[in-house]
Amino acid sequence: MKKIEHIGIAVKNMDTSNSLFTTLFGAPEYKTETVESEGVKTAFFKCGPNKIELLEATDPDSPIAKFIEKKGEGIHHIAFDVEDINMEIARLKAEGFVVLNDTPKPGADNKLVAFLHPKSTNGVLIELCQERPA
C-alpha cells in the first residue's frame, strides 16, 4: 500500500454536502460521477494532497443507503492506493483478511477497486484502489 488514496463519506444529500464541503475547503468538487453498479453518486474534493469522496445513494438497496440507514451520515471507508491490486488481494487473503471482491471491479475516479470486510479490519471498511490502465 502506497498511501491513503481518499476517505469516503456517506451523505444523504449530495447538493447540500457539496455546498458544505465547498465552503469548508474553499474550492468546489473537482469531479462528480455515478457508479451505476454500486448505486452511488460521487463527488471528489481535494484538500492539499488529500482527497475526500462524498457518496450519495442512487438506489435504496445500495450499500451506501444501507450504511446511512444503519449508522447515519459519516465516514464510510478509507481507500489505499496500491501498486498491484490483484497481488494485494492475494496477499491480504493469505494473511487472513476477509476480502469482499476476489476480482477487482471498476470504481469511481478511473480506479479498479476491491474491499476488505470491516469485521477483519477492526470495524473499518478498507478499499484498495489501483489506477485503471489506459
PDB file of N, CA, C and O in Angstrom, residues 8-45:
ATOM      1  N   GLY A   8     -13.782   8.111   2.139  1.00  0.00           N
ATOM      2  CA  GLY A   8     -15.154   8.153   1.640  1.00  0.00           C
ATOM      3  C   GLY A   8     -16.131   8.512   2.745  1.00  0.00           C
ATOM      4  O   GLY A   8     -16.073   7.938   3.831  1.00  0.00           O
ATOM      5  N   ILE A   9     -17.026   9.457   2.456  1.00  0.00           N
ATOM      6  CA  ILE A   9     -18.020   9.914   3.423  1.00  0.00           C
ATOM      7  C   ILE A   9     -19.412   9.719   2.834  1.00  0.00           C
ATOM      8  O   ILE A   9     -19.715  10.231   1.748  1.00  0.00           O
ATOM      9  N   ALA A  10     -20.246   8.967   3.540  1.00  0.00           N
ATOM     10  CA  ALA A  10     -21.632   8.741   3.116  1.00  0.00           C
ATOM     11  C   ALA A  10     -22.469   9.965   3.467  1.00  0.00           C
ATOM     12  O   ALA A  10     -22.388  10.474   4.596  1.00  0.00           O
ATOM     13  N   VAL A  11     -23.246  10.441   2.489  1.00  0.00           N
ATOM     14  CA  VAL A  11     -24.090  11.626   2.699  1.00  0.00           C
ATOM     15  C   VAL A  11     -25.514  11.336   2.223  1.00  0.00           C
ATOM     16  O   VAL A  11     -25.725  10.530   1.332  1.00  0.00           O
ATOM     17  N   LYS A  12     -26.466  12.020   2.832  1.00  0.00           N
ATOM     18  CA  LYS A  12     -27.868  11.855   2.441  1.00  0.00           C
ATOM     19  C   LYS A  12     -28.205  12.700   1.212  1.00  0.00           C
ATOM     20  O   LYS A  12     -28.987  12.277   0.371  1.00  0.00           O
ATOM     21  N   ASN A  13     -27.627  13.901   1.133  1.00  0.00           N
ATOM     22  CA  ASN A  13     -27.974  14.823   0.063  1.00  0.00           C
ATOM     23  C   ASN A  13     -26.701  15.420  -0.531  1.00  0.00           C
ATOM     24  O   ASN A  13     -25.993  16.174   0.145  1.00  0.00           O
ATOM     25  N   MET A  14     -26.410  15.066  -1.773  1.00  0.00           N
ATOM     26  CA  MET A  14     -25.177  15.497  -2.417  1.00  0.00           C
ATOM     27  C   MET A  14     -25.111  17.013  -2.577  1.00  0.00           C
ATOM     28  O   MET A  14     -24.059  17.622  -2.345  1.00  0.00           O
ATOM     29  N   ASP A  15     -26.207  17.659  -2.970  1.00  0.00           N
ATOM     30  CA  ASP A  15     -26.184  19.112  -3.178  1.00  0.00           C
ATOM     31  C   ASP A  15     -25.846  19.847  -1.886  1.00  0.00           C
ATOM     32  O   ASP A  15     -24.983  20.734  -1.872  1.00  0.00           O
ATOM     33  N   THR A  16     -26.504  19.466  -0.805  1.00  0.00           N
ATOM     34  CA  THR A  16     -26.247  20.094   0.489  1.00  0.00           C
ATOM     35  C   THR A  16     -24.807  19.836   0.931  1.00  0.00           C
ATOM     36  O   THR A  16     -24.111  20.739   1.388  1.00  0.00           O
ATOM     37  N   SER A  17     -24.349  18.595   0.771  1.00  0.00           N
ATOM     38  CA  SER A  17     -22.999  18.230   1.197  1.00  0.00           C
ATOM     39  C   SER A  17     -21.935  18.883   0.327  1.00  0.00           C
ATOM     40  O   SER A  17     -20.892  19.315   0.839  1.00  0.00           O
ATOM     41  N   ASN A  18     -22.163  18.965  -0.986  1.00  0.00           N
ATOM     42  CA  ASN A  18     -21.206  19.655  -1.862  1.00  0.00           C
ATOM     43  C   ASN A  18     -21.047  21.108  -1.444  1.00  0.00           C
ATOM     44  O   ASN A  18     -19.934  21.636  -1.416  1.00  0.00           O
ATOM     45  N   SER A  19     -22.151  21.744  -1.106  1.00  0.00           N
ATOM     46  CA  SER A  19     -22.101  23.135  -0.665  1.00  0.00           C
ATOM     47  C   SER A  19     -21.295  23.259   0.630  1.00  0.00           C
ATOM     48  O   SER A  19     -20.429  24.133   0.767  1.00  0.00           O
ATOM     49  N   LEU A  20     -21.549  22.364   1.569  1.00  0.00           N
ATOM     50  CA  LEU A  20     -20.835  22.379   2.838  1.00  0.00           C
ATOM     51  C   LEU A  20     -19.330  22.181   2.642  1.00  0.00           C
ATOM     52  O   LEU A  20     -18.514  22.942   3.174  1.00  0.00           O
ATOM     53  N   PHE A  21     -18.938  21.173   1.852  1.00  0.00           N
ATOM     54  CA  PHE A  21     -17.515  20.886   1.656  1.00  0.00           C
ATOM     55  C   PHE A  21     -16.835  21.933   0.769  1.00  0.00           C
ATOM     56  O   PHE A  21     -15.649  22.208   0.941  1.00  0.00           O
ATOM     57  N   THR A  22     -17.570  22.552  -0.135  1.00  0.00           N
ATOM     58  CA  THR A  22     -17.024  23.662  -0.922  1.00  0.00           C
ATOM     59  C   THR A  22     -16.661  24.811   0.008  1.00  0.00           C
ATOM     60  O   THR A  22     -15.581  25.403  -0.105  1.00  0.00           O
ATOM     61  N   THR A  23     -17.535  25.111   0.944  1.00  0.00           N
ATOM     62  CA  THR A  23     -17.258  26.161   1.927  1.00  0.00           C
ATOM     63  C   THR A  23     -16.102  25.760   2.830  1.00  0.00           C
ATOM     64  O   THR A  23     -15.198  26.559   3.096  1.00  0.00           O
ATOM     65  N   LEU A  24     -16.104  24.522   3.295  1.00  0.00           N
ATOM     66  CA  LEU A  24     -15.049  24.034   4.184  1.00  0.00           C
ATOM     67  C   LEU A  24     -13.672  24.123   3.542  1.00  0.00           C
ATOM     68  O   LEU A  24     -12.723  24.620   4.137  1.00  0.00           O
ATOM     69  N   PHE A  25     -13.553  23.640   2.295  1.00  0.00           N
ATOM     70  CA  PHE A  25     -12.257  23.589   1.616  1.00  0.00           C
ATOM     71  C   PHE A  25     -11.937  24.850   0.806  1.00  0.00           C
ATOM     72  O   PHE A  25     -10.817  25.015   0.333  1.00  0.00           O
ATOM     73  N   GLY A  26     -12.920  25.711   0.603  1.00  0.00           N
ATOM     74  CA  GLY A  26     -12.685  26.924  -0.171  1.00  0.00           C
ATOM     75  C   GLY A  26     -12.561  26.678  -1.658  1.00  0.00           C
ATOM     76  O   GLY A  26     -12.026  27.503  -2.394  1.00  0.00           O
ATOM     77  N   ALA A  27     -13.038  25.518  -2.117  1.00  0.00           N
ATOM     78  CA  ALA A  27     -12.985  25.172  -3.545  1.00  0.00           C
ATOM     79  C   ALA A  27     -14.067  24.122  -3.813  1.00  0.00           C
ATOM     80  O   ALA A  27     -14.345  23.283  -2.958  1.00  0.00           O
ATOM     81  N   PRO A  28     -14.657  24.145  -5.017  1.00  0.00           N
ATOM     82  CA  PRO A  28     -15.698  23.172  -5.339  1.00  0.00           C
ATOM     83  C   PRO A  28     -15.120  21.786  -5.631  1.00  0.00           C
ATOM     84  O   PRO A  28     -13.904  21.628  -5.797  1.00  0.00           O
ATOM     85  N   GLU A  29     -16.008  20.827  -5.710  1.00  0.00           N
ATOM     86  CA  GLU A  29     -15.594  19.471  -6.088  1.00  0.00           C
ATOM     87  C   GLU A  29     -14.936  19.525  -7.460  1.00  0.00           C
ATOM     88  O   GLU A  29     -15.295  20.344  -8.289  1.00  0.00           O
ATOM     89  N   TYR A  30     -13.969  18.653  -7.692  1.00  0.00           N
ATOM     90  CA  TYR A  30     -13.291  18.651  -8.981  1.00  0.00           C
ATOM     91  C   TYR A  30     -13.843  17.588  -9.910  1.00  0.00           C
ATOM     92  O   TYR A  30     -13.548  17.603 -11.101  1.00  0.00           O
ATOM     93  N   LYS A  31     -14.668  16.689  -9.381  1.00  0.00           N
ATOM     94  CA  LYS A  31     -15.209  15.629 -10.228  1.00  0.00           C
ATOM     95  C   LYS A  31     -16.454  15.054  -9.580  1.00  0.00           C
ATOM     96  O   LYS A  31     -16.490  14.847  -8.370  1.00  0.00           O
ATOM     97  N   THR A  32     -17.477  14.811 -10.395  1.00  0.00           N
ATOM     98  CA  THR A  32     -18.654  14.078  -9.943  1.00  0.00           C
ATOM     99  C   THR A  32     -18.887  12.943 -10.928  1.00  0.00           C
ATOM    100  O   THR A  32     -18.534  13.062 -12.109  1.00  0.00           O
ATOM    101  N   GLU A  33     -19.451  11.865 -10.424  1.00  0.00           N
ATOM    102  CA  GLU A  33     -19.698  10.729 -11.304  1.00  0.00           C
ATOM    103  C   GLU A  33     -20.665   9.769 -10.614  1.00  0.00           C
ATOM    104  O   GLU A  33     -20.747   9.724  -9.399  1.00  0.00           O
ATOM    105  N   THR A  34     -21.391   9.021 -11.430  1.00  0.00           N
ATOM    106  CA  THR A  34     -22.296   7.992 -10.929  1.00  0.00           C
ATOM    107  C   THR A  34     -21.709   6.633 -11.263  1.00  0.00           C
ATOM    108  O   THR A  34     -21.238   6.412 -12.379  1.00  0.00           O
ATOM    109  N   VAL A  35     -21.711   5.751 -10.270  1.00  0.00           N
ATOM    110  CA  VAL A  35     -21.266   4.374 -10.468  1.00  0.00           C
ATOM    111  C   VAL A  35     -22.516   3.514 -10.358  1.00  0.00           C
ATOM    112  O   VAL A  35     -22.964   3.173  -9.258  1.00  0.00           O
ATOM    113  N   GLU A  36     -23.107   3.236 -11.512  1.00  0.00           N
ATOM    114  CA  GLU A  36     -24.383   2.509 -11.565  1.00  0.00           C
ATOM    115  C   GLU A  36     -24.321   1.165 -10.848  1.00  0.00           C
ATOM    116  O   GLU A  36     -25.248   0.789 -10.140  1.00  0.00           O
ATOM    117  N   SER A  37     -23.215   0.430 -11.029  1.00  0.00           N
ATOM    118  CA  SER A  37     -23.108  -0.914 -10.448  1.00  0.00           C
ATOM    119  C   SER A  37     -23.157  -0.893  -8.918  1.00  0.00           C
ATOM    120  O   SER A  37     -23.522  -1.876  -8.299  1.00  0.00           O
ATOM    121  N   GLU A  38     -22.806   0.246  -8.316  1.00  0.00           N
ATOM    122  CA  GLU A  38     -22.812   0.362  -6.852  1.00  0.00           C
ATOM    123  C   GLU A  38     -24.009   1.166  -6.346  1.00  0.00           C
ATOM    124  O   GLU A  38     -24.184   1.306  -5.134  1.00  0.00           O
ATOM    125  N   GLY A  39     -24.808   1.717  -7.271  1.00  0.00           N
ATOM    126  CA  GLY A  39     -25.960   2.522  -6.869  1.00  0.00           C
ATOM    127  C   GLY A  39     -25.549   3.762  -6.094  1.00  0.00           C
ATOM    128  O   GLY A  39     -26.147   4.100  -5.069  1.00  0.00           O
ATOM    129  N   VAL A  40     -24.524   4.468  -6.620  1.00  0.00           N
ATOM    130  CA  VAL A  40     -23.990   5.611  -5.885  1.00  0.00           C
ATOM    131  C   VAL A  40     -23.584   6.744  -6.823  1.00  0.00           C
ATOM    132  O   VAL A  40     -23.151   6.508  -7.947  1.00  0.00           O
ATOM    133  N   LYS A  41     -23.766   7.967  -6.330  1.00  0.00           N
ATOM    134  CA  LYS A  41     -23.267   9.163  -6.992  1.00  0.00           C
ATOM    135  C   LYS A  41     -22.122   9.670  -6.122  1.00  0.00           C
ATOM    136  O   LYS A  41     -22.229   9.678  -4.891  1.00  0.00           O
ATOM    137  N   THR A  42     -21.015  10.067  -6.766  1.00  0.00           N
ATOM    138  CA  THR A  42     -19.838  10.512  -6.015  1.00  0.00           C
ATOM    139  C   THR A  42     -19.445  11.930  -6.391  1.00  0.00           C
ATOM    140  O   THR A  42     -19.730  12.394  -7.494  1.00  0.00           O
ATOM    141  N   ALA A  43     -18.791  12.593  -5.455  1.00  0.00           N
ATOM    142  CA  ALA A  43     -18.164  13.897  -5.696  1.00  0.00           C
ATOM    143  C   ALA A  43     -16.812  13.870  -5.003  1.00  0.00           C
ATOM    144  O   ALA A  43     -16.705  13.415  -3.863  1.00  0.00           O
ATOM    145  N   PHE A  44     -15.773  14.322  -5.702  1.00  0.00           N
ATOM    146  CA  PHE A  44     -14.419  14.325  -5.151  1.00  0.00           C
ATOM    147  C   PHE A  44     -13.938  15.742  -4.885  1.00  0.00           C
ATOM    148  O   PHE A  44     -14.104  16.620  -5.730  1.00  0.00           O
ATOM    149  N   PHE A  45     -13.337  15.926  -3.727  1.00  0.00           N
ATOM    150  CA  PHE A  45     -12.737  17.192  -3.322  1.00  0.00           C
ATOM    151  C   PHE A  45     -11.262  16.961  -3.041  1.00  0.00           C
ATOM    152  O   PHE A  45     -10.873  15.878  -2.593  1.00  0.00           O
TER     153      PHE A  45
END
